XYZ file of C-alpha atoms in Angstrom:
161
model
C 10.243 -11.593 -56.743
C 7.035 -11.626 -56.185
C 7.326 -14.124 -53.521
C 9.950 -13.022 -51.523
C 8.195 -9.813 -51.253
C 4.561 -11.659 -50.370
C 6.991 -13.829 -47.541
C 8.039 -10.298 -45.699
C 4.377 -9.035 -45.976
C 3.281 -12.008 -44.224
C 6.063 -12.175 -41.472
C 5.524 -8.879 -41.099
C 2.574 -9.430 -40.780
C 2.670 -12.536 -38.467
C 5.751 -10.892 -36.004
C 2.608 -8.086 -35.500
C 0.433 -10.614 -34.808
C 2.413 -11.912 -32.160
C 3.462 -8.495 -30.545
C -0.135 -7.628 -30.547
C -0.415 -10.602 -28.424
C 2.087 -10.074 -25.740
C 0.647 -9.857 -22.479
C 1.074 -7.682 -20.032
C 0.271 -7.077 -16.514
C -3.162 -5.877 -15.864
C -3.981 -2.774 -13.545
C -5.408 -5.478 -10.991
C -2.836 -7.812 -11.046
C -0.424 -7.086 -7.332
C 3.650 -6.416 -8.403
C 6.092 -8.573 -6.810
C 8.408 -6.300 -4.624
C 12.442 -7.456 -3.018
C 11.691 -8.431 0.672
C 14.094 -6.388 2.224
C 14.157 -4.644 5.766
C 14.181 -1.037 4.393
C 10.879 -2.042 3.006
C 9.639 -3.231 5.915
C 10.844 -0.216 8.774
C 9.848 1.933 5.736
C 5.587 1.577 6.914
C 3.040 0.433 8.875
C 1.225 -2.517 8.081
C -2.600 -1.979 8.779
C -4.907 -5.364 8.392
C -7.008 -5.403 5.647
C -8.013 -8.791 5.004
C -8.003 -12.233 6.465
C -9.419 -15.058 5.616
C -8.759 -18.712 6.673
C -8.210 -20.797 3.999
C -11.753 -22.104 3.445
C -12.482 -18.240 2.341
C -13.855 -17.462 6.143
C -12.952 -14.256 7.695
C -10.959 -14.546 10.384
C -13.277 -12.398 12.665
C -11.198 -12.137 16.097
C -9.062 -10.047 13.466
C -12.102 -7.901 12.929
C -13.411 -7.140 16.125
C -12.349 -3.797 16.514
C -12.723 -1.532 13.311
C -10.730 1.406 14.533
C -7.773 0.330 16.292
C -6.576 -2.722 13.348
C -3.753 -5.494 14.359
C -0.973 -3.144 12.318
C 3.088 -4.526 12.624
C 5.890 -2.265 13.555
C 9.270 -2.997 11.989
C 12.016 -1.450 13.729
C 15.726 -1.404 14.583
C 16.272 -0.595 18.053
C 19.756 -0.680 19.021
C 21.014 -2.282 15.717
C 18.494 -4.827 16.707
C 15.786 -5.734 13.769
C 11.925 -5.465 15.631
C 8.971 -5.920 14.643
C 5.619 -4.763 17.185
C 2.199 -5.524 16.580
C -0.402 -2.668 17.859
C -3.456 -2.802 19.012
C -3.104 -5.164 20.793
C -4.206 -5.919 24.032
C -0.939 -6.781 25.355
C 2.215 -5.472 23.896
C 3.832 -8.205 22.111
C 6.592 -8.075 20.152
C 9.870 -9.506 18.880
C 12.465 -9.904 17.049
C 13.185 -10.494 13.215
C 15.157 -11.633 10.483
C 14.876 -12.088 6.848
C 16.460 -15.395 5.567
C 15.801 -16.683 1.875
C 12.968 -13.750 1.292
C 11.196 -14.008 4.075
C 10.527 -13.169 8.146
C 11.568 -15.376 10.742
C 10.416 -14.330 14.239
C 12.839 -14.901 17.124
C 11.722 -14.322 20.893
C 8.127 -13.273 20.703
C 7.267 -12.552 23.417
C 4.119 -10.479 25.218
C 3.070 -8.587 28.769
C 0.837 -11.515 30.270
C -1.665 -9.019 31.438
C -5.441 -10.785 31.660
C -7.646 -9.306 28.736
C -11.087 -9.773 28.521
C -13.176 -10.640 25.181
C -12.908 -10.019 22.200
C -8.852 -8.650 22.738
C -7.877 -11.905 24.395
C -9.368 -13.639 21.009
C -7.343 -10.379 19.082
C -4.832 -11.337 20.939
C -4.429 -14.705 20.375
C -5.208 -14.498 16.494
C -2.450 -12.272 15.893
C 0.211 -14.496 16.727
C -1.610 -17.243 14.546
C -1.755 -14.901 12.194
C 2.051 -13.391 12.263
C 3.815 -17.083 11.706
C 3.868 -17.700 8.034
C 5.398 -16.985 4.730
C 6.293 -13.297 3.970
C 5.441 -11.030 0.983
C 6.176 -8.088 -0.569
C 3.421 -7.296 -3.567
C 2.313 -3.470 -5.313
C -2.132 -3.400 -5.344
C -2.729 -1.710 -8.514
C -2.741 2.113 -7.112
C 0.663 1.130 -6.338
C 0.548 0.777 -2.976
C 2.825 -1.706 -1.080
C 1.149 -4.484 0.352
C 2.024 -7.145 3.069
C 1.354 -10.343 2.382
C 1.330 -13.486 5.404
C 0.482 -17.204 3.772
C 0.199 -19.937 6.395
C -1.126 -23.117 6.373
C -4.509 -21.587 8.309
C -4.845 -18.445 6.852
C -3.884 -15.547 4.124
C -3.700 -11.728 5.817
C -3.155 -8.409 4.079
C -1.255 -5.295 5.593
C -1.566 -2.372 3.413
C 1.125 -0.092 3.572
C 0.743 3.314 6.173
C 2.718 6.220 6.445
C 4.714 5.669 10.004
């Protein structure tokens, strides 16, 4: 009987120890969210960070701090559209979500002869919006849209429309 009590106590201690060792997401860990039309269209998405794969900032996207690149997803006559705000040219197109990723289609732009640094901003915008999209929430529960491609990673925070 003493062995059974000792064994029960050891088992209880082991289970308690294992339960105490479980990892829980820290407050700084992003929480993955499903990428849906409703989630994208609920906010405007304002660029907060963009870095090349070597860790260097994509400086062309930060020449106008008061007018950051902002993505606006919306419906227009039943079509899913996106516009890239604060660019010199008007740039936008259609989009669809396929396999939990945004696929852009028919992106069009006006053809103004934009001065620098706006011309480089427009070029960097097109390079930034092409890639794998994912949606997370940061430690402050703010939705963050991330776009990754072979050359860079960009993060956009949700901003009320």
